[in-house]
Amino acid sequence: MSTAFAYERSGGMGRRVSTWLYLHPWFLLLLLLAPPLLWLGIVYLGSLFSLLLQSFFSVDEFSGLVVREFTLSTYGELFSAANIDIIVRTASMAAAVTVAAAIIAFPIAYYAARYAGAKAKAVFYLAVMLPLWSSYLVRVYAWKLILAKEGILNWFFAKLHMTWLLDALLATPVIGGTSLSVSYIGTFLVFVYIWLPYMILPLQAALERVPPSVLDASQDLGAHAGQTFRYVILPLALPGMVAGSIFTFSLTLGDYIIPGIVGSSRLFIGQAVFLHQGTAGNIPMAAAFSVVPIVIMGIYLTVAKRLGAFDAL
Amino acid sequence: MRSSSAGHARASLGLKIAAIGGLLFLHVPLALILLYAFTTEDKSYQFPPPGLTLQWFAVAWERQDIWDAIGLSARVALTSTAIALVLGTLAGAAIHRSRFFGRETVSLLIILPIALPGIITGISLRSAFNLAEIPFSFWTIVLGHATFCVVVVYNNALARLRRTSGSLVEASMDLGANGLQTLRYVVLPNIATALLAGGMLAFALSFDEVIVTTFTAGQQTTLPIWMLSELVRPRQRPVTNVVAVFVIAVTFIPIVVAYYVTRGTEHVAGAGK
């Protein structure tokens, strides 16, 4: 290696170029930034913009063709009662999934952050990463097996002689249904399962940053475990929780596959977008519908940023 | 590092149960998939399986449509990963080395494709292809995949660059290396495993992607799209089970490799800044 340096010491093209770049850091920065920015700017922002543009077009009622003229009528249609219903349903599901994911994730993250030794920590990390990165569809598919009438969950309840409990749960209005695989409970379970790892990781990162001395101090000052949790751990873990919730919320908001496979026939935002652009051929309506999650996420991200969630990512 | 005081050393039973229960919740469904790949029952999802057999692996092996789907998915994932590696590393280096106006905006732009729901990326691309009258092809799939894979490489590259000490680069310069030599002999070896990990994860992400792909694929069938059609309209359930096991195996390997090559890099040589 040292000989390689020595040979090029006295000059040469490479040296001149690198010296020039060193003296002109702005040019180097431009060189580094240009390819990714051009790609994301053209492919991604360009597409987003074209989507936004089409939401201001409308569909001719008689011919069914897209009229390329500026109009707000598509947005007017978006706020019909049926569509508001879809939006509220999706947002409530996203909120419920986020809360449930936070509750289930907390003990895992807390244990891994505070009590696990080096080896156990590695096991925990892999145990969270493997489901996170393994196939989304396969994991949804697993729940189709679990929730099926002849599947393991019903078998399990029958073995415990608790089928009555399941039936009572399914008899609950709104969230119930004829069976688990066509009820909101089923959809909810699958959502929580699929997005849970996204909550665990940032939460664990936030909890690992809580210095043990702070907890000792809290204890020394006379707080009991509950108070330490409520006034010390929870506020410090909040940025991580918010960071995780960005994923659980946003991913639930836009998903159209899970509610289609497990759940009642009532639509979610993602399914509405899919149907409008697909069979109905109403691209403007689909575009307007997909602006809804963008706006919701925009608000969400602004609030999250205030809460310091981006530092916890 | 100070070990925690005696009062903290042991977790309460409740916490242990909750943590282990949570992990079981994450893994039991995957274990079930494995079990179902061997079931003799092919008309329903009966539990417990009436019997176990290996025949479905042979049946799946003979299916050309599955091989085609795997081939397409692998080619798409490799191409997207290559593009993402270049773009993500460049972006990571730019964000790391300088503070400039709009820096926050750039990092937001890179994160946006995964922060916004996949359906939005998908339908945006589709509507853009429509407006520009680009026909669907292998490359329209790659275009979508590379866009959201950039962020994975970017995150890994940036994290490693932050841990790599700036004094290493200065030392290299002081010893007479020019910028390119420093890049070749100091910077790249330091971030190589992070790039490998980022690339592995990008591959896994692309290989498994379905939401964006349904909008950008036209008539082509990637493995996840094949899987989705089986989910909606099951034709031969046991074969689907076998493919599911295969998919789990294919995505597990890159993740475990990515983990082992980035492990312990908190203490990179010279990182004591």
XYZ file of C-alpha atoms in Angstrom:
586
model
C 0.000 0.000 0.000
C 2.768 2.411 0.947
C 4.500 1.841 -2.393
C 1.287 2.662 -4.183
C 1.255 5.991 -2.420
C 4.887 6.651 -3.170
C 4.491 6.137 -6.880
C 1.727 8.649 -7.204
C 3.195 11.174 -4.840
C 4.757 13.388 -7.409
C 1.580 14.239 -9.280
C -0.496 12.616 -11.927
C -4.050 13.047 -12.972
C -5.574 11.504 -9.834
C -3.727 13.861 -7.546
C -4.640 16.940 -9.506
C -8.296 15.973 -9.623
C -8.454 15.139 -5.938
C -6.619 18.325 -4.952
C -8.978 20.374 -7.065
C -11.964 18.631 -5.504
C -10.499 19.168 -2.058
C -10.226 22.869 -2.747
C -13.733 22.989 -4.197
C -15.823 21.011 -1.707
C -19.007 22.385 -3.210
C -18.295 20.757 -6.501
C -17.573 17.434 -4.867
C -20.801 17.703 -2.906
C -22.677 18.379 -6.115
C -21.028 15.374 -7.710
C -22.103 13.155 -4.814
C -25.602 14.496 -4.552
C -26.553 14.787 -8.190
C -27.231 11.109 -9.038
C -29.429 10.272 -6.025
C -31.218 13.612 -6.192
C -31.862 13.332 -9.906
C -33.200 9.800 -9.477
C -35.445 10.592 -6.530
C -36.401 13.973 -7.958
C -37.420 12.662 -11.358
C -38.672 9.171 -10.622
C -40.222 9.736 -7.234
C -41.181 13.386 -6.881
C -42.090 13.488 -10.565
C -44.476 10.588 -10.066
C -45.920 12.041 -6.879
C -46.501 15.297 -8.710
C -48.211 13.566 -11.617
C -50.454 11.809 -9.129
C -51.321 15.086 -7.459
C -52.008 16.632 -10.836
C -54.426 13.885 -11.789
C -56.402 14.355 -8.593
C -57.497 17.690 -10.075
C -58.846 15.997 -13.186
C -62.252 14.376 -13.276
C -64.004 11.492 -14.955
C -66.732 12.164 -17.477
C -69.874 10.563 -16.101
C -71.144 9.326 -19.441
C -68.078 8.241 -21.357
C -66.078 7.180 -18.270
C -62.990 8.854 -19.737
C -60.621 11.078 -17.821
C -61.148 14.772 -18.602
C -57.808 16.568 -18.385
C -59.112 19.896 -17.111
C -58.586 21.495 -13.743
C -61.515 20.872 -11.409
C -62.141 20.386 -7.714
C -65.134 18.128 -8.295
C -63.138 14.958 -7.574
C -62.236 16.328 -4.156
C -65.893 17.221 -3.688
C -66.796 13.587 -4.301
C -64.047 12.458 -1.952
C -65.897 13.966 0.979
C -69.092 12.013 0.443
C -70.408 10.166 3.499
C -69.359 6.742 2.214
C -65.786 7.882 1.608
C -65.525 9.668 4.959
C -66.570 6.343 6.444
C -63.654 4.613 4.737
C -61.195 7.265 5.921
C -62.400 7.142 9.534
C -62.371 3.333 9.517
C -58.787 3.224 8.246
C -57.518 5.915 10.611
C -59.154 4.226 13.630
C -57.640 0.885 12.653
C -54.223 2.525 12.252
C -54.537 4.152 15.681
C -55.677 0.917 17.361
C -52.874 -1.066 15.721
C -50.314 1.531 16.804
C -51.444 1.471 20.436
C -51.534 -2.332 20.560
C -48.115 -2.592 18.915
C -46.661 -0.157 21.470
C -48.081 -2.174 24.367
C -46.797 -5.517 23.079
C -43.461 -4.056 21.970
C -42.615 -2.340 25.245
C -41.770 -5.398 27.384
C -39.705 -6.919 24.576
C -37.792 -3.689 23.988
C -37.383 -3.027 27.691
C -36.113 -6.499 28.467
C -33.687 -6.428 25.547
C -32.438 -2.952 26.431
C -31.984 -3.391 30.187
C -31.662 -6.997 31.218
C -30.370 -8.992 28.282
C -26.680 -9.818 28.290
C -24.597 -9.567 25.139
C -25.625 -12.990 23.909
C -29.313 -12.656 24.744
C -29.294 -9.247 23.113
C -28.064 -10.727 19.848
C -30.785 -13.372 20.034
C -33.442 -10.716 20.685
C -32.158 -8.559 17.855
C -32.254 -11.398 15.347
C -35.614 -12.554 16.690
C -37.039 -9.133 15.846
C -35.146 -8.609 12.602
C -36.030 -11.943 11.037
C -39.807 -11.408 11.055
C -39.292 -7.757 10.101
C -37.420 -8.651 6.949
C -39.018 -11.960 6.114
C -41.733 -12.033 3.540
C -44.738 -9.837 4.202
C -47.043 -12.066 2.149
C -45.849 -15.248 3.797
C -46.560 -13.735 7.189
C -50.053 -12.682 6.119
C -50.496 -16.168 4.710
C -49.553 -17.665 8.084
C -52.524 -15.873 9.616
C -54.810 -17.263 7.001
C -53.761 -20.682 8.276
C -54.183 -19.639 11.912
C -57.565 -17.954 11.597
C -59.163 -20.555 9.321
C -62.225 -22.316 10.765
C -60.372 -25.640 10.830
C -57.149 -23.878 11.874
C -55.057 -23.846 15.019
C -56.804 -21.011 16.877
C -60.218 -22.626 16.810
C -58.622 -25.968 17.658
C -56.831 -24.348 20.599
C -60.003 -22.731 21.956
C -61.903 -26.007 21.543
C -59.218 -27.943 23.428
C -59.478 -25.496 26.323
C -63.281 -25.690 26.159
C -63.341 -21.952 25.609
C -65.158 -21.811 22.289
C -67.900 -19.833 24.064
C -65.390 -17.031 24.697
C -64.478 -16.852 21.028
C -68.155 -16.881 20.077
C -68.890 -14.086 22.538
C -66.039 -12.066 21.073
C -67.318 -12.610 17.559
C -70.847 -11.651 18.618
C -69.599 -8.176 19.597
C -71.097 -5.639 17.213
C -68.795 -3.838 14.725
C -65.571 -5.696 15.534
C -67.105 -9.171 15.363
C -68.317 -11.230 12.431
C -69.255 -14.742 11.403
C -65.680 -15.967 11.870
C -62.301 -14.553 12.842
C -61.025 -14.429 9.286
C -63.832 -12.121 8.167
C -63.939 -9.826 11.201
C -62.141 -6.632 12.171
C -60.539 -8.576 15.022
C -58.819 -10.733 12.420
C -57.656 -7.729 10.393
C -56.432 -6.057 13.569
C -54.471 -9.124 14.702
C -52.727 -9.459 11.360
C -51.848 -5.760 11.233
C -50.388 -5.839 14.751
C -48.426 -8.970 13.927
C -47.018 -7.618 10.679
C -45.951 -4.179 11.924
C -44.871 -5.079 15.484
C -41.116 -5.296 14.720
C -41.181 -1.722 13.390
C -42.252 -0.596 16.849
C -39.791 -2.731 18.814
C -36.574 -1.534 17.184
C -36.833 2.259 17.690
C -38.339 1.721 21.129
C -35.409 -0.453 22.141
C -32.958 2.113 20.742
C -34.602 4.834 22.851
C -34.634 2.684 25.996
C -30.981 1.798 25.561
C -30.140 5.470 25.712
C -31.724 5.884 29.150
C -28.743 5.967 31.514
C -29.073 3.533 34.459
C -27.911 6.334 36.775
C -31.131 8.230 36.058
C -33.162 5.242 37.223
C -30.959 4.890 40.301
C -31.476 8.564 41.045
C -35.211 8.206 40.722
C -35.153 5.273 43.138
C -32.860 7.061 45.571
C -35.199 10.020 45.619
C -37.963 7.732 46.839
C -39.942 6.941 43.702
C -41.393 3.450 43.630
C -41.190 1.332 40.492
C -44.495 2.596 39.107
C -43.519 6.231 39.529
C -40.102 5.669 37.968
C -41.833 4.083 35.020
C -44.435 6.803 34.698
C -42.251 9.870 35.198
C -38.786 8.761 34.055
C -38.805 5.799 31.681
C -41.946 6.584 29.726
C -41.078 10.216 28.853
C -37.571 9.165 27.798
C -38.937 6.300 25.710
C -41.552 8.491 24.041
C -39.421 9.635 21.058
C -38.707 5.995 20.222
C -42.354 5.119 20.569
C -43.351 7.963 18.269
C -40.685 6.924 15.768
C -42.085 3.396 15.770
C -45.618 4.676 15.490
C -44.716 6.507 12.264
C -44.216 3.107 10.696
C -47.118 1.254 12.271
C -49.514 4.109 11.521
C -48.355 4.863 8.010
C -48.092 1.237 6.960
C -51.584 0.431 8.227
C -52.971 3.538 6.575
C -51.845 2.519 3.112
C -52.138 -1.253 3.204
C -54.662 -2.793 0.847
C -53.620 -6.418 0.887
C -54.254 -7.415 4.513
C -57.866 -6.140 4.756
C -58.560 -7.840 1.430
C -57.320 -11.215 2.598
C -58.380 -11.182 6.247
C -61.360 -9.052 7.164
C -64.869 -7.958 6.390
C -65.780 -6.663 2.958
C -65.888 -3.059 4.157
C -63.198 -1.032 2.417
C -60.014 0.584 3.717
C -58.292 3.552 2.029
C -55.788 1.371 0.237
C -58.486 -0.880 -1.176
C -60.512 2.139 -2.299
C -57.470 3.509 -4.146
C -56.848 0.125 -5.715
C -60.444 -0.329 -6.837
C -60.743 3.184 -8.257
C -57.600 2.913 -10.335
C -58.171 -0.686 -11.354
C -61.630 -1.915 -12.205
C -63.330 1.475 -12.107
C -60.611 3.190 -14.152
C -61.198 6.365 -12.156
C -57.571 7.507 -11.766
C -58.519 11.024 -10.562
C -60.564 9.570 -7.702
C -57.801 7.112 -6.838
C -55.325 9.990 -6.842
C -57.524 12.141 -4.618
C -57.958 9.202 -2.251
C -54.238 8.621 -1.969
C -53.727 12.265 -1.060
C -55.587 11.493 2.189
C -52.835 9.340 3.742
C -50.231 11.815 2.482
C -51.974 14.642 4.336
C -52.503 12.539 7.471
C -48.863 11.434 7.440
C -47.732 15.016 6.808
C -49.487 16.150 9.969
C -48.237 13.099 11.833
C -44.618 13.642 10.790
C -44.747 17.320 11.766
C -45.959 16.422 15.241
C -43.434 13.566 15.452
C -40.608 15.909 14.561
C -41.645 18.246 17.383
C -41.492 15.292 19.767
C -37.955 14.508 18.657
C -38.808 11.216 16.992
C -36.351 11.637 14.110
C -33.371 11.489 16.423
C -34.613 8.117 17.634
C -34.910 6.520 14.208
C -18.728 -0.206 31.353
C -20.370 -0.375 34.729
C -22.536 -3.374 35.422
C -25.968 -2.471 36.687
C -26.500 -2.522 40.421
C -27.835 -5.615 42.143
C -31.394 -4.324 42.359
C -31.593 -4.013 38.585
C -29.875 -7.198 37.561
C -32.955 -9.399 37.382
C -36.105 -8.744 35.442
C -39.425 -9.313 37.169
C -41.333 -12.435 36.209
C -44.127 -10.417 34.611
C -41.716 -8.609 32.332
C -40.058 -11.869 31.336
C -43.381 -13.488 30.486
C -44.519 -10.445 28.501
C -41.233 -10.278 26.575
C -41.158 -13.990 25.784
C -44.863 -13.969 24.942
C -44.238 -11.127 22.490
C -41.440 -13.014 20.798
C -43.593 -16.148 20.573
C -46.319 -14.052 18.941
C -43.735 -13.073 16.310
C -42.439 -16.576 15.650
C -45.168 -19.165 16.139
C -46.912 -18.185 12.858
C -43.665 -18.699 10.940
C -43.173 -22.086 12.594
C -46.705 -23.051 11.565
C -45.912 -22.338 7.916
C -43.032 -24.772 8.194
C -45.334 -27.419 9.667
C -47.980 -26.939 6.985
C -45.455 -27.534 4.196
C -45.432 -31.189 5.274
C -49.154 -31.752 5.746
C -50.963 -34.469 3.791
C -54.196 -32.459 3.807
C -54.529 -30.464 0.590
C -58.100 -29.144 0.678
C -58.153 -27.179 3.907
C -55.913 -25.675 6.583
C -56.762 -28.402 9.076
C -54.895 -28.364 12.383
C -53.339 -30.585 13.578
C -52.293 -32.005 10.188
C -53.670 -35.514 9.667
C -50.283 -36.748 8.449
C -46.882 -35.619 7.276
C -45.326 -36.023 3.836
C -42.467 -34.709 1.700
C -44.305 -35.068 -1.605
C -45.196 -31.364 -1.986
C -41.556 -30.377 -2.255
C -41.264 -32.612 -5.314
C -44.496 -31.249 -6.772
C -43.351 -27.650 -6.289
C -39.948 -28.451 -7.829
C -41.653 -29.490 -11.080
C -43.652 -26.286 -11.447
C -42.237 -24.071 -14.211
C -44.399 -21.054 -13.266
C -42.744 -20.966 -9.842
C -39.250 -21.112 -11.331
C -40.108 -18.292 -13.740
C -41.401 -16.140 -10.904
C -38.284 -16.811 -8.809
C -36.068 -15.942 -11.770
C -37.816 -12.640 -12.430
C -37.779 -11.689 -8.740
C -34.071 -12.464 -8.447
C -33.189 -10.406 -11.540
C -35.304 -7.458 -10.374
C -33.802 -7.614 -6.879
C -30.209 -7.785 -8.152
C -30.648 -4.855 -10.540
C -32.471 -2.705 -7.988
C -29.862 -3.488 -5.356
C -27.048 -2.455 -7.691
C -28.730 0.892 -8.433
C -29.592 1.446 -4.772
C -25.994 0.698 -3.717
C -24.620 3.449 -5.957
C -27.274 6.053 -5.161
C -27.509 5.263 -1.452
C -23.740 5.397 -0.878
C -23.402 8.696 -2.746
C -26.254 10.222 -0.784
C -24.859 8.914 2.517
C -21.427 10.352 1.757
C -22.883 13.724 0.788
C -25.040 13.980 3.890
C -22.187 12.851 6.107
C -19.397 15.075 4.889
C -21.047 18.456 4.702
C -23.652 20.709 6.179
C -25.460 22.529 3.443
C -28.665 24.340 2.847
C -31.501 21.886 2.276
C -29.647 18.988 3.923
C -32.695 18.078 6.020
C -34.883 18.186 2.938
C -32.577 15.821 1.089
C -32.590 13.286 3.905
C -36.374 13.568 4.102
C -36.622 12.985 0.349
C -34.593 9.787 0.671
C -36.735 8.483 3.534
C -40.026 9.496 1.913
C -40.447 6.431 -0.351
C -40.669 4.174 2.697
C -42.275 6.689 5.057
C -45.255 7.088 2.750
C -47.447 4.028 2.286
C -46.300 1.763 -0.544
C -49.582 2.129 -2.364
C -48.814 5.818 -2.917
C -45.422 5.086 -4.418
C -47.082 2.429 -6.544
C -49.955 4.445 -7.851
C -47.766 7.539 -8.406
C -45.408 5.527 -10.578
C -48.287 3.949 -12.418
C -49.943 7.267 -13.142
C -46.583 8.713 -14.238
C -46.015 5.760 -16.592
C -49.505 6.344 -17.925
C -48.961 10.055 -18.530
C -45.570 9.449 -20.138
C -46.943 6.436 -22.045
C -44.193 4.117 -20.862
C -45.219 0.456 -21.313
C -44.812 -1.858 -18.316
C -41.688 -3.978 -18.406
C -38.875 -5.420 -16.317
C -37.488 -1.877 -16.024
C -40.673 -0.311 -14.691
C -40.519 -2.802 -11.809
C -36.848 -2.000 -11.207
C -37.560 1.732 -11.264
C -40.002 1.355 -8.391
C -37.900 -1.085 -6.382
C -34.650 0.884 -6.635
C -36.440 3.997 -5.391
C -37.366 2.520 -2.029
C -34.195 0.423 -1.725
C -31.970 3.531 -1.741
C -32.945 4.375 1.821
C -31.724 1.032 3.222
C -28.264 1.407 1.730
C -28.224 5.078 2.685
C -29.036 4.326 6.324
C -26.335 1.679 6.599
C -23.693 3.750 4.820
C -24.461 6.877 6.832
C -24.442 5.019 10.159
C -21.020 3.548 9.398
C -19.575 6.817 8.109
C -20.642 8.489 11.335
C -18.794 5.862 13.358
C -15.695 6.017 11.200
C -13.365 8.576 12.633
C -12.621 11.635 10.535
C -9.065 11.521 11.851
C -8.441 8.364 9.802
C -9.089 10.309 6.631
C -6.921 13.190 7.861
C -4.116 10.777 8.756
C -4.295 9.269 5.292
C -4.058 12.706 3.713
C -1.181 13.691 6.007
C 0.691 10.584 4.963
C 0.493 11.741 1.390
C -2.453 9.828 -0.025
C -4.618 11.774 -2.415
C -8.390 11.792 -2.281
C -8.883 8.788 -4.534
C -6.316 6.730 -2.651
C -7.941 7.663 0.634
C -11.261 6.567 -0.787
C -9.829 3.322 -2.096
C -7.651 2.311 0.854
C -9.249 3.976 3.879
C -12.886 4.909 3.375
C -14.133 1.977 1.294
C -12.584 -0.780 3.462
C -14.141 0.908 6.470
C -17.637 1.027 5.036
C -17.477 -2.163 2.941
C -19.343 -4.386 5.375
C -21.990 -1.696 5.907
C -22.534 -1.592 2.157
C -22.698 -5.378 2.041
C -25.314 -5.333 4.792
C -27.259 -2.531 3.093
C -27.139 -4.414 -0.187
C -28.339 -7.632 1.436
C -31.260 -5.876 3.070
C -32.117 -4.052 -0.156
C -32.137 -7.411 -1.922
C -34.446 -8.917 0.692
C -36.711 -5.866 0.503
C -36.984 -5.994 -3.269
C -37.307 -9.781 -3.477
C -40.320 -9.587 -1.195
C -41.999 -6.386 -2.409
C -45.578 -6.760 -3.556
C -47.517 -3.527 -3.038
C -45.530 -1.324 -5.403
C -44.998 -4.206 -7.807
C -48.695 -4.812 -8.411
C -48.844 -1.293 -9.862
C -45.685 -1.385 -11.944
C -45.539 -4.946 -13.242
C -48.199 -5.177 -15.915
C -48.486 -8.838 -16.900
C -45.228 -10.012 -15.338
C -45.295 -12.286 -12.334
C -42.706 -11.855 -9.618
C -42.667 -14.383 -6.808
C -44.671 -12.164 -4.392
C -47.271 -11.537 -7.089
C -47.535 -15.287 -7.663
C -47.931 -15.703 -3.925
C -50.609 -13.019 -3.759
C -52.689 -14.647 -6.457
C -52.475 -17.924 -4.525
C -53.585 -16.121 -1.384
C -56.621 -14.622 -3.057
C -57.549 -17.737 -5.042
C -55.820 -20.844 -3.638
C -55.216 -23.458 -6.332
C -52.887 -25.961 -4.753
C -52.505 -25.061 -1.101
C -49.624 -27.401 -0.198
C -47.505 -26.054 -3.066
C -48.089 -22.524 -1.770
C -46.933 -23.716 1.646
C -43.719 -25.074 0.177
C -43.056 -21.822 -1.705
C -43.708 -19.903 1.529
C -41.017 -21.950 3.293
C -38.647 -21.299 0.401
C -39.305 -17.537 0.591
C -38.651 -17.520 4.332
C -35.344 -19.315 3.782
C -34.269 -16.956 0.973
C -34.951 -13.840 3.036
C -33.460 -15.233 6.258
C -30.019 -15.783 4.768
C -29.307 -12.165 3.709
C -30.583 -10.879 7.061
C -28.382 -13.153 9.122
C -25.381 -12.315 6.900
C -26.150 -8.597 7.173
C -26.285 -8.952 10.935
C -22.975 -10.764 11.240
C -21.026 -8.416 8.989
C -22.162 -5.273 10.813
C -21.989 -6.684 14.325
C -19.538 -5.051 16.714
C -18.844 -2.090 14.435
C -19.604 0.317 17.268
C -15.930 -0.093 18.040
C -14.356 0.494 14.657
C -10.624 1.156 14.909
C -9.977 4.853 15.406
C -13.580 5.620 16.246
C -12.747 7.112 19.626
C -13.648 10.641 18.757
